[in-house]
Amino acid sequence: MKKEYCVISHTHWDREWYLPFEQFRIRLIELMDNLIKLMEKETNYIFHLDAQTVVLEDYLDIKPERRRNLEKLITEGRLLVGPWYVQNDFNLTSGESTVRNLQIGIKTAKNFGHCSMVGYTPDQFGLISQLPQILKKFDIGYCIFGRGKDNFEENDNGQLVEVKTKSEFYWESEDGSRIIGIYLPYWYNNAQRFSADIDRAMLLINKLDLELSKTSHTPYYLLMNGVDHLEAQENLLPILGSINENLHGKAKIHQCKLEDYSAKIEDALRNMTPEIYIGEMRSGEDRKILQGTLSSRVDLKQHNARCQTILENYLEPLYTWMAMLGINIYPSEYLESLWKMLIKNHAHDSICGCSADSVNNHIEDRFVRIEEAGQFLLNRALEKICEHVERKNLNMNDYLLTLFNTTTVKRNEVIEAEIYFDSSNDIDEFKLLDTNGASVPYNILEKKNRKIRRFSPVNLPAIIDVISYRVRFFAESVNGQSYKTYIVRPSRNNYITEATKYTELPRIENIMENDYLKIKINDTGTIDILNKKSHDEYRDTLFFEDKEDIGDSYNYKESSMSRTILSKDFRPKITMLGNDRFTTVYSITYEMGIPAKYDFVNKCRSIENCTVPIEVILRLDLDCPYLQVTLNINNTAQDHRLRVFFPTDIITDKSQAGAPFDIIQRDRSKFDARINESACQPFTDFINVDDKNRGIAFFAKGLYEYEHLNDINNTIAITLIRSNSSIYRENQNLPVEDLLYIPGNQCEGFHEFSLAIYPHQGDHLVAEVINKMQAYKIPLQQCCTPSNENLLSRGTPFVQDSAISEVFSRADPYESIILPYEKQIVKIEGKDISLSALKIKDKNTVVIRMYNSSSLVRYANIAVAFSLKGAFLLNMNEDVLSKIETQNSMVNDLEFKPKEIVSIGLTMKEELLNLVL
């Protein structure tokens, strides 16, 4: 078969990187203006906009009059966009974020006329294991990528050398979803620009032919004409014509679409037996995988995790609950706006922390805006549900305290809640009652006077004086996907007794204990953990290691004269902060002396030291199987890496790490220091090690890098702070005016980290590590409201004239909906089945997305608190695939293949069943 050189004209467009967004946008506008002119002149010209659609919005924000030009070119299939909204990083963002990225990208591209359905991911720093399944369930059959599939073999001298293997292969997820993977062994710029000098152009063709003939299964050779931020080559088509003449019919070269090229590869592979690969794509040298980006600018990663939790785990489920209960105020347009703002931060050069300081500042600003809007919408959702909880059998001065569990698991949890009373009522004693009227013990942690602000659409805002109590109590049996209400009843009968006052339990020096765990704090600041259920003990764990970092934002690197400092060499101060029937809290504080910076001239850590204060706060709650750990660190040093160490003494080379829609098992014995300097790996939310009999898991919020050390204690190390001052360090000393100089990446200042330690029996599935992690990651939300809704005014009276002063009101269109004190809205039962999304697709359709975290076939039962009109199996784009049988508002025995992600749609009848599960 005659060879075809398939030329893909493209640009790789980083919205923000070593320059801020607006400066790159100026270049984007020039690129687009020139491209439109070129394509109007050259009517056969084809160009790819990096498989993104956000660039269309960025351009049209400045030049809206060009929309019709773009629609014409996209509809004709000459300007290729989609399926992504942005080229996101996969390891640092949730699986649900990647799904939304594709949903928004496909929707946007189709609104312009056509979406290119090729999973083009040229520059992501490693690919996740579930990407084949995600793409396949969007009806995308191809993934073309540039990193993660380098192969090495040992030569006769015992050295590892890179060996180019075939680029085309079948890539599968564990559920059996198969796509065609196409690796770019010579990058996405192997034909970056063709010379108008035909001799030079033919030299390039001959070079590419020699290289690609070794790596291609097929006679279709992919020539990538473009690279980062380059404009289209205007003289390309005439040059290709000249090259064709010089090929003399032995081969042909032509401009091509990625869709057409991929289809040619698919047809060719039907007659071959290519490699079948299952798993994540993370093989390659440090400079290819750039895994140091897992820990660069940790502040951005933590903020992203908080924003994802607000959107995925609070806003969408709570507003979906209301729609299910008949209060359909689902803010779909605003939520999509927040998702788009969040996903813009997920671009690989953005969330990875390898951009200019100005870029990182803009990213942080977007996160702040998402949190501000998210918290406002969250408070509104909580208050709206509480407004409709029944008031029967309540006194006029009673208050309601409602808890909200948006996970799928029944919870027992120690709650710290704020209860407040209108100060004009002079209330200073109260009872806390459950829905059966039984008294619930509590402790008062704090009492103070403060002001709250109330907003109204028909009145000016009101500022109200209240008496605020911060109380701690134990909430039992809060069902998954449910709310539960307690009654706060003012009392003037000296109700506050020794049973409810804040009282300390008998103190045992440096010991914390509940029914699950016993924690001993050692003089060195490390802790011993006893799992009381299994009698397994973990000794001398939780301490800090500090080393120099002479690398950059992309990669960690230690010097040849490495100097390690451990917190165990500093005597800490140990203080009990609280001890009552519900919670024990200790503080461990260090003053670690750390070299102030790295001396690049003398190639060693500086003689000058600085003090890095570290506070470890340990909290052990009643009936909680894990120890909560908060780390408060003021980073005053530069050019270093600070990690927290957890020796486990569990003899195994295997660790399990949370990943988007998956749990990845990794083998530390496979690490080869001849390829990579760093043995760090990505994780999402948790790491686990076990020997099938006993194990220990570590949860973390917004941290993504760990290492399973090959030491005698089988230590898990989690990276906290990685300080350096360059995007890419080609030279040891960068001038301060250099674009690559980013002092903000030193991450100086205050940091707070949230972790938890969960010792358990059995492996991670038997111990339900994911369920415990979600309970930690997604705390119960709460809302306090008066039974008399007028007690706390919702606005300031109209006061232009005292004679006509009035507080106005607006009728509630959902006034007839009265909710019970306690209600489970959705019930999902299924071993190893986790919830990814609960959202509204349209006015009457609820989408539930779940995944099987095990490698076995699993089943789930789903019941909902409304009358079902129908249930449907959906693809990832939430289009209907088939009907699902239902019975009494339940879906029974929904099958999940190993590691399968399943989306279903439930349509609601107009009349609600109000089923109490």
PDB file of C-alpha atoms in Angstrom, residues 55-303:
ATOM      1  CA  VAL A  55     -10.463  29.647  22.326  1.00  0.00           C
ATOM      2  CA  LEU A  56     -13.621  30.438  20.346  1.00  0.00           C
ATOM      3  CA  GLU A  57     -15.094  32.224  23.351  1.00  0.00           C
ATOM      4  CA  ASP A  58     -11.822  34.000  24.093  1.00  0.00           C
ATOM      5  CA  TYR A  59     -11.689  35.311  20.528  1.00  0.00           C
ATOM      6  CA  LEU A  60     -15.361  36.281  20.228  1.00  0.00           C
ATOM      7  CA  ASP A  61     -15.277  38.170  23.526  1.00  0.00           C
ATOM      8  CA  ILE A  62     -13.146  40.697  21.618  1.00  0.00           C
ATOM      9  CA  LYS A  63     -14.506  40.200  18.086  1.00  0.00           C
ATOM     10  CA  PRO A  64     -18.140  39.052  18.364  1.00  0.00           C
ATOM     11  CA  GLU A  65     -18.795  40.077  14.755  1.00  0.00           C
ATOM     12  CA  ARG A  66     -16.641  37.156  13.571  1.00  0.00           C
ATOM     13  CA  ARG A  67     -18.991  34.440  14.888  1.00  0.00           C
ATOM     14  CA  ARG A  68     -20.558  33.788  11.480  1.00  0.00           C
ATOM     15  CA  ASN A  69     -17.118  33.394   9.914  1.00  0.00           C
ATOM     16  CA  LEU A  70     -16.253  30.773  12.499  1.00  0.00           C
ATOM     17  CA  GLU A  71     -19.595  28.978  12.187  1.00  0.00           C
ATOM     18  CA  LYS A  72     -19.149  28.691   8.418  1.00  0.00           C
ATOM     19  CA  LEU A  73     -15.623  27.299   8.645  1.00  0.00           C
ATOM     20  CA  ILE A  74     -16.511  24.887  11.469  1.00  0.00           C
ATOM     21  CA  THR A  75     -19.698  23.671   9.768  1.00  0.00           C
ATOM     22  CA  GLU A  76     -17.737  23.023   6.576  1.00  0.00           C
ATOM     23  CA  GLY A  77     -15.307  20.880   8.584  1.00  0.00           C
ATOM     24  CA  ARG A  78     -12.300  23.014   7.721  1.00  0.00           C
ATOM     25  CA  LEU A  79     -11.766  24.599  11.150  1.00  0.00           C
ATOM     26  CA  LEU A  80     -11.686  21.742  13.657  1.00  0.00           C
ATOM     27  CA  VAL A  81     -12.689  22.322  17.304  1.00  0.00           C
ATOM     28  CA  GLY A  82     -13.583  20.115  20.267  1.00  0.00           C
ATOM     29  CA  PRO A  83     -14.239  17.795  21.943  1.00  0.00           C
ATOM     30  CA  TRP A  84     -12.528  19.485  24.924  1.00  0.00           C
ATOM     31  CA  TYR A  85     -13.415  22.816  26.468  1.00  0.00           C
ATOM     32  CA  VAL A  86      -9.770  23.114  27.586  1.00  0.00           C
ATOM     33  CA  GLN A  87      -6.766  20.793  27.479  1.00  0.00           C
ATOM     34  CA  ASN A  88      -7.002  19.850  31.149  1.00  0.00           C
ATOM     35  CA  ASP A  89      -4.642  17.915  33.373  1.00  0.00           C
ATOM     36  CA  PHE A  90      -6.186  14.575  34.328  1.00  0.00           C
ATOM     37  CA  ASN A  91      -4.379  13.669  37.552  1.00  0.00           C
ATOM     38  CA  LEU A  92      -4.989  16.985  39.333  1.00  0.00           C
ATOM     39  CA  THR A  93      -8.700  17.261  38.530  1.00  0.00           C
ATOM     40  CA  SER A  94     -11.598  15.031  39.426  1.00  0.00           C
ATOM     41  CA  GLY A  95     -13.077  12.487  37.044  1.00  0.00           C
ATOM     42  CA  GLU A  96     -16.311  14.444  37.078  1.00  0.00           C
ATOM     43  CA  SER A  97     -14.440  17.592  36.027  1.00  0.00           C
ATOM     44  CA  THR A  98     -13.065  15.752  32.994  1.00  0.00           C
ATOM     45  CA  VAL A  99     -16.600  14.615  32.114  1.00  0.00           C
ATOM     46  CA  ARG A 100     -17.917  18.186  32.357  1.00  0.00           C
ATOM     47  CA  ASN A 101     -14.964  19.422  30.297  1.00  0.00           C
ATOM     48  CA  LEU A 102     -16.017  17.123  27.468  1.00  0.00           C
ATOM     49  CA  GLN A 103     -19.732  17.859  27.859  1.00  0.00           C
ATOM     50  CA  ILE A 104     -19.170  21.604  27.640  1.00  0.00           C
ATOM     51  CA  GLY A 105     -16.632  21.257  24.835  1.00  0.00           C
ATOM     52  CA  ILE A 106     -18.907  19.071  22.702  1.00  0.00           C
ATOM     53  CA  LYS A 107     -21.930  21.285  23.327  1.00  0.00           C
ATOM     54  CA  THR A 108     -19.983  24.426  22.429  1.00  0.00           C
ATOM     55  CA  ALA A 109     -18.485  22.918  19.267  1.00  0.00           C
ATOM     56  CA  LYS A 110     -21.860  21.635  18.049  1.00  0.00           C
ATOM     57  CA  ASN A 111     -23.354  25.083  18.613  1.00  0.00           C
ATOM     58  CA  PHE A 112     -20.777  26.320  16.098  1.00  0.00           C
ATOM     59  CA  GLY A 113     -21.659  23.597  13.606  1.00  0.00           C
ATOM     60  CA  HIS A 114     -19.432  20.556  14.190  1.00  0.00           C
ATOM     61  CA  CYS A 115     -17.400  18.811  16.894  1.00  0.00           C
ATOM     62  CA  SER A 116     -14.250  16.854  16.093  1.00  0.00           C
ATOM     63  CA  MET A 117     -14.659  13.608  18.029  1.00  0.00           C
ATOM     64  CA  VAL A 118     -11.010  12.708  18.565  1.00  0.00           C
ATOM     65  CA  GLY A 119      -9.524  12.559  22.051  1.00  0.00           C
ATOM     66  CA  TYR A 120      -6.524  14.689  21.218  1.00  0.00           C
ATOM     67  CA  THR A 121      -4.405  15.172  24.363  1.00  0.00           C
ATOM     68  CA  PRO A 122      -0.989  16.223  23.075  1.00  0.00           C
ATOM     69  CA  ASP A 123       0.682  17.691  26.150  1.00  0.00           C
ATOM     70  CA  GLN A 124      -0.944  16.317  29.299  1.00  0.00           C
ATOM     71  CA  PHE A 125       1.577  15.145  31.891  1.00  0.00           C
ATOM     72  CA  GLY A 126       0.432  11.534  31.958  1.00  0.00           C
ATOM     73  CA  LEU A 127      -2.968   9.977  31.211  1.00  0.00           C
ATOM     74  CA  ILE A 128      -5.353   8.342  33.676  1.00  0.00           C
ATOM     75  CA  SER A 129      -6.433   4.710  33.485  1.00  0.00           C
ATOM     76  CA  GLN A 130     -10.111   5.502  32.940  1.00  0.00           C
ATOM     77  CA  LEU A 131      -9.578   7.818  29.970  1.00  0.00           C
ATOM     78  CA  PRO A 132     -10.418   5.074  27.429  1.00  0.00           C
ATOM     79  CA  GLN A 133     -13.740   4.436  29.172  1.00  0.00           C
ATOM     80  CA  ILE A 134     -14.549   8.137  29.479  1.00  0.00           C
ATOM     81  CA  LEU A 135     -13.821   8.748  25.788  1.00  0.00           C
ATOM     82  CA  LYS A 136     -15.641   5.604  24.650  1.00  0.00           C
ATOM     83  CA  LYS A 137     -18.751   6.577  26.602  1.00  0.00           C
ATOM     84  CA  PHE A 138     -18.707   9.885  24.752  1.00  0.00           C
ATOM     85  CA  ASP A 139     -18.589   7.901  21.477  1.00  0.00           C
ATOM     86  CA  ILE A 140     -14.978   8.978  20.979  1.00  0.00           C
ATOM     87  CA  GLY A 141     -12.918   6.070  19.673  1.00  0.00           C
ATOM     88  CA  TYR A 142      -9.432   7.587  19.491  1.00  0.00           C
ATOM     89  CA  CYS A 143      -6.826   9.153  21.765  1.00  0.00           C
ATOM     90  CA  ILE A 144      -3.797  10.888  20.253  1.00  0.00           C
ATOM     91  CA  PHE A 145      -1.247  11.865  22.901  1.00  0.00           C
ATOM     92  CA  GLY A 146       2.340  12.979  23.398  1.00  0.00           C
ATOM     93  CA  ARG A 147       3.435  11.810  26.871  1.00  0.00           C
ATOM     94  CA  GLY A 148       3.367   8.648  28.933  1.00  0.00           C
ATOM     95  CA  LYS A 149       4.328   5.721  26.686  1.00  0.00           C
ATOM     96  CA  ASP A 150       8.097   5.770  26.487  1.00  0.00           C
ATOM     97  CA  ASN A 151       9.720   2.325  26.586  1.00  0.00           C
ATOM     98  CA  PHE A 152      13.192   1.389  27.806  1.00  0.00           C
ATOM     99  CA  GLU A 153      15.373  -1.684  27.474  1.00  0.00           C
ATOM    100  CA  GLU A 154      18.678  -2.615  29.049  1.00  0.00           C
ATOM    101  CA  ASN A 155      21.603  -2.716  26.633  1.00  0.00           C
ATOM    102  CA  ASP A 156      24.677  -4.927  26.828  1.00  0.00           C
ATOM    103  CA  ASN A 157      26.371  -2.420  29.161  1.00  0.00           C
ATOM    104  CA  GLY A 158      23.505  -2.562  31.650  1.00  0.00           C
ATOM    105  CA  GLN A 159      22.274   0.866  30.681  1.00  0.00           C
ATOM    106  CA  LEU A 160      18.644   1.672  30.000  1.00  0.00           C
ATOM    107  CA  VAL A 161      18.021   3.112  26.577  1.00  0.00           C
ATOM    108  CA  GLU A 162      14.799   4.332  25.069  1.00  0.00           C
ATOM    109  CA  VAL A 163      13.304   2.010  22.473  1.00  0.00           C
ATOM    110  CA  LYS A 164      10.715   3.317  20.066  1.00  0.00           C
ATOM    111  CA  THR A 165       7.772   0.916  19.801  1.00  0.00           C
ATOM    112  CA  LYS A 166       4.751   0.984  17.533  1.00  0.00           C
ATOM    113  CA  SER A 167       2.647   4.091  17.963  1.00  0.00           C
ATOM    114  CA  GLU A 168      -0.763   2.587  17.204  1.00  0.00           C
ATOM    115  CA  PHE A 169      -2.325   0.222  19.734  1.00  0.00           C
ATOM    116  CA  TYR A 170      -5.552  -0.678  21.471  1.00  0.00           C
ATOM    117  CA  TRP A 171      -5.999   0.994  24.839  1.00  0.00           C
ATOM    118  CA  GLU A 172      -8.538  -0.400  27.277  1.00  0.00           C
ATOM    119  CA  SER A 173      -9.994   0.436  30.659  1.00  0.00           C
ATOM    120  CA  GLU A 174     -10.667  -2.422  33.020  1.00  0.00           C
ATOM    121  CA  ASP A 175     -14.377  -2.499  32.169  1.00  0.00           C
ATOM    122  CA  GLY A 176     -13.439  -3.526  28.614  1.00  0.00           C
ATOM    123  CA  SER A 177     -13.920  -0.140  26.940  1.00  0.00           C
ATOM    124  CA  ARG A 178     -11.501  -0.090  24.017  1.00  0.00           C
ATOM    125  CA  ILE A 179     -10.253   2.806  21.948  1.00  0.00           C
ATOM    126  CA  ILE A 180      -7.371   3.260  19.536  1.00  0.00           C
ATOM    127  CA  GLY A 181      -4.361   4.910  21.121  1.00  0.00           C
ATOM    128  CA  ILE A 182      -1.970   6.817  18.886  1.00  0.00           C
ATOM    129  CA  TYR A 183       1.283   7.923  20.495  1.00  0.00           C
ATOM    130  CA  LEU A 184       3.312  10.823  19.129  1.00  0.00           C
ATOM    131  CA  PRO A 185       6.898   9.542  19.614  1.00  0.00           C
ATOM    132  CA  TYR A 186       8.367  12.601  17.900  1.00  0.00           C
ATOM    133  CA  TRP A 187       6.026  15.098  19.547  1.00  0.00           C
ATOM    134  CA  TYR A 188       3.267  17.262  18.126  1.00  0.00           C
ATOM    135  CA  ASN A 189       5.674  19.391  16.092  1.00  0.00           C
ATOM    136  CA  ASN A 190       7.575  16.795  14.078  1.00  0.00           C
ATOM    137  CA  ALA A 191       6.666  18.787  10.941  1.00  0.00           C
ATOM    138  CA  GLN A 192       6.440  22.128  12.692  1.00  0.00           C
ATOM    139  CA  ARG A 193       7.138  24.181   9.550  1.00  0.00           C
ATOM    140  CA  PHE A 194       7.887  23.182   5.960  1.00  0.00           C
ATOM    141  CA  SER A 195      10.561  25.100   4.104  1.00  0.00           C
ATOM    142  CA  ALA A 196       9.650  26.730   0.788  1.00  0.00           C
ATOM    143  CA  ASP A 197      13.006  25.424  -0.407  1.00  0.00           C
ATOM    144  CA  ILE A 198      11.922  22.093  -1.888  1.00  0.00           C
ATOM    145  CA  ASP A 199      15.274  20.473  -1.201  1.00  0.00           C
ATOM    146  CA  ARG A 200      15.017  21.343   2.476  1.00  0.00           C
ATOM    147  CA  ALA A 201      11.389  20.209   2.522  1.00  0.00           C
ATOM    148  CA  MET A 202      12.376  16.840   1.072  1.00  0.00           C
ATOM    149  CA  LEU A 203      15.130  16.475   3.659  1.00  0.00           C
ATOM    150  CA  LEU A 204      12.439  16.828   6.333  1.00  0.00           C
ATOM    151  CA  ILE A 205      10.234  14.264   4.591  1.00  0.00           C
ATOM    152  CA  ASN A 206      13.097  11.782   4.364  1.00  0.00           C
ATOM    153  CA  LYS A 207      13.955  12.297   8.032  1.00  0.00           C
ATOM    154  CA  LEU A 208      10.321  11.777   9.076  1.00  0.00           C
ATOM    155  CA  ASP A 209       9.981   8.748   6.844  1.00  0.00           C
ATOM    156  CA  LEU A 210      13.022   7.129   8.447  1.00  0.00           C
ATOM    157  CA  GLU A 211      11.724   7.816  11.969  1.00  0.00           C
ATOM    158  CA  LEU A 212       8.062   6.993  11.482  1.00  0.00           C
ATOM    159  CA  SER A 213       8.708   3.822   9.520  1.00  0.00           C
ATOM    160  CA  LYS A 214      10.126   2.365  12.745  1.00  0.00           C
ATOM    161  CA  THR A 215       7.121   3.310  14.882  1.00  0.00           C
ATOM    162  CA  SER A 216       4.118   2.991  12.559  1.00  0.00           C
ATOM    163  CA  HIS A 217       2.058  -0.163  12.086  1.00  0.00           C
ATOM    164  CA  THR A 218       0.423   1.360   9.045  1.00  0.00           C
ATOM    165  CA  PRO A 219       1.449   3.290   5.945  1.00  0.00           C
ATOM    166  CA  TYR A 220      -0.260   6.410   7.327  1.00  0.00           C
ATOM    167  CA  TYR A 221       2.363   8.730   8.808  1.00  0.00           C
ATOM    168  CA  LEU A 222       1.224  11.581  11.037  1.00  0.00           C
ATOM    169  CA  LEU A 223       3.010  14.885  10.380  1.00  0.00           C
ATOM    170  CA  MET A 224       2.178  17.541  12.969  1.00  0.00           C
ATOM    171  CA  ASN A 225       2.474  20.968  11.341  1.00  0.00           C
ATOM    172  CA  GLY A 226       2.491  23.418  14.256  1.00  0.00           C
ATOM    173  CA  VAL A 227       3.392  23.783  17.917  1.00  0.00           C
ATOM    174  CA  ASP A 228       2.723  26.049  20.919  1.00  0.00           C
ATOM    175  CA  HIS A 229       1.135  29.365  19.885  1.00  0.00           C
ATOM    176  CA  LEU A 230       2.242  29.205  16.253  1.00  0.00           C
ATOM    177  CA  GLU A 231      -0.015  30.575  13.550  1.00  0.00           C
ATOM    178  CA  ALA A 232      -1.035  28.619  10.465  1.00  0.00           C
ATOM    179  CA  GLN A 233       1.605  28.216   7.759  1.00  0.00           C
ATOM    180  CA  GLU A 234       0.241  30.348   4.914  1.00  0.00           C
ATOM    181  CA  ASN A 235       2.304  28.787   2.116  1.00  0.00           C
ATOM    182  CA  LEU A 236       1.743  25.185   3.159  1.00  0.00           C
ATOM    183  CA  LEU A 237      -0.521  23.952   0.353  1.00  0.00           C
ATOM    184  CA  PRO A 238       1.783  25.010  -2.510  1.00  0.00           C
ATOM    185  CA  ILE A 239       4.717  23.413  -0.680  1.00  0.00           C
ATOM    186  CA  LEU A 240       2.798  20.151  -0.268  1.00  0.00           C
ATOM    187  CA  GLY A 241       2.045  20.254  -3.994  1.00  0.00           C
ATOM    188  CA  SER A 242       5.742  20.543  -4.762  1.00  0.00           C
ATOM    189  CA  ILE A 243       6.563  17.698  -2.367  1.00  0.00           C
ATOM    190  CA  ASN A 244       3.991  15.494  -4.088  1.00  0.00           C
ATOM    191  CA  GLU A 245       5.677  16.138  -7.428  1.00  0.00           C
ATOM    192  CA  ASN A 246       9.007  15.082  -5.910  1.00  0.00           C
ATOM    193  CA  LEU A 247       7.497  11.884  -4.495  1.00  0.00           C
ATOM    194  CA  HIS A 248       6.841  10.725  -8.096  1.00  0.00           C
ATOM    195  CA  GLY A 249       3.742   8.740  -7.161  1.00  0.00           C
ATOM    196  CA  LYS A 250       5.561   6.468  -4.683  1.00  0.00           C
ATOM    197  CA  ALA A 251       3.767   8.181  -1.821  1.00  0.00           C
ATOM    198  CA  LYS A 252       1.484  11.138  -1.329  1.00  0.00           C
ATOM    199  CA  ILE A 253       1.312  14.011   1.123  1.00  0.00           C
ATOM    200  CA  HIS A 254      -1.797  15.975   1.917  1.00  0.00           C
ATOM    201  CA  GLN A 255      -3.393  18.124   4.581  1.00  0.00           C
ATOM    202  CA  CYS A 256      -5.658  15.977   6.712  1.00  0.00           C
ATOM    203  CA  LYS A 257      -8.155  16.016   9.578  1.00  0.00           C
ATOM    204  CA  LEU A 258      -7.420  14.103  12.765  1.00  0.00           C
ATOM    205  CA  GLU A 259     -10.817  12.426  12.373  1.00  0.00           C
ATOM    206  CA  ASP A 260      -9.945  11.129   8.897  1.00  0.00           C
ATOM    207  CA  TYR A 261      -6.445  10.075   9.912  1.00  0.00           C
ATOM    208  CA  SER A 262      -7.813   8.171  12.930  1.00  0.00           C
ATOM    209  CA  ALA A 263     -10.400   6.411  10.775  1.00  0.00           C
ATOM    210  CA  LYS A 264      -7.624   5.278   8.388  1.00  0.00           C
ATOM    211  CA  ILE A 265      -5.682   3.839  11.353  1.00  0.00           C
ATOM    212  CA  GLU A 266      -8.802   2.048  12.619  1.00  0.00           C
ATOM    213  CA  ASP A 267      -9.395   0.419   9.228  1.00  0.00           C
ATOM    214  CA  ALA A 268      -5.758  -0.644   8.920  1.00  0.00           C
ATOM    215  CA  LEU A 269      -5.597  -2.173  12.418  1.00  0.00           C
ATOM    216  CA  ARG A 270      -8.492  -4.521  11.668  1.00  0.00           C
ATOM    217  CA  ASN A 271      -6.075  -6.667   9.689  1.00  0.00           C
ATOM    218  CA  MET A 272      -3.308  -6.518  12.313  1.00  0.00           C
ATOM    219  CA  THR A 273      -2.672  -7.634  15.884  1.00  0.00           C
ATOM    220  CA  PRO A 274      -1.470  -4.499  17.654  1.00  0.00           C
ATOM    221  CA  GLU A 275      -0.592  -4.276  21.322  1.00  0.00           C
ATOM    222  CA  ILE A 276      -3.454  -4.145  23.820  1.00  0.00           C
ATOM    223  CA  TYR A 277      -2.609  -1.898  26.749  1.00  0.00           C
ATOM    224  CA  ILE A 278      -4.590  -1.572  29.999  1.00  0.00           C
ATOM    225  CA  GLY A 279      -3.863   1.080  32.618  1.00  0.00           C
ATOM    226  CA  GLU A 280      -2.542   4.577  33.071  1.00  0.00           C
ATOM    227  CA  MET A 281       0.032   6.167  30.764  1.00  0.00           C
ATOM    228  CA  ARG A 282       2.857   7.412  32.970  1.00  0.00           C
ATOM    229  CA  SER A 283       6.045   5.837  31.638  1.00  0.00           C
ATOM    230  CA  GLY A 284       8.897   8.120  30.691  1.00  0.00           C
ATOM    231  CA  GLU A 285      11.774  10.129  32.040  1.00  0.00           C
ATOM    232  CA  ASP A 286      11.150  12.961  34.482  1.00  0.00           C
ATOM    233  CA  ARG A 287      11.324  15.542  31.704  1.00  0.00           C
ATOM    234  CA  LYS A 288       8.643  13.704  29.746  1.00  0.00           C
ATOM    235  CA  ILE A 289       6.155  13.054  32.554  1.00  0.00           C
ATOM    236  CA  LEU A 290       6.869  16.278  34.485  1.00  0.00           C
ATOM    237  CA  GLN A 291       5.508  14.690  37.627  1.00  0.00           C
ATOM    238  CA  GLY A 292       6.861  17.465  39.837  1.00  0.00           C
ATOM    239  CA  THR A 293       3.784  19.386  38.751  1.00  0.00           C
ATOM    240  CA  LEU A 294       1.822  17.175  41.154  1.00  0.00           C
ATOM    241  CA  SER A 295       3.200  19.312  43.992  1.00  0.00           C
ATOM    242  CA  SER A 296       4.029  22.703  42.448  1.00  0.00           C
ATOM    243  CA  ARG A 297       1.992  25.597  43.862  1.00  0.00           C
ATOM    244  CA  VAL A 298       0.111  23.458  46.346  1.00  0.00           C
ATOM    245  CA  ASP A 299      -2.135  26.413  47.235  1.00  0.00           C
ATOM    246  CA  LEU A 300      -3.768  26.266  43.797  1.00  0.00           C
ATOM    247  CA  LYS A 301      -4.359  22.534  44.064  1.00  0.00           C
ATOM    248  CA  GLN A 302      -5.966  22.845  47.497  1.00  0.00           C
ATOM    249  CA  HIS A 303      -8.222  25.640  46.303  1.00  0.00           C
TER     250      HIS A 303
END
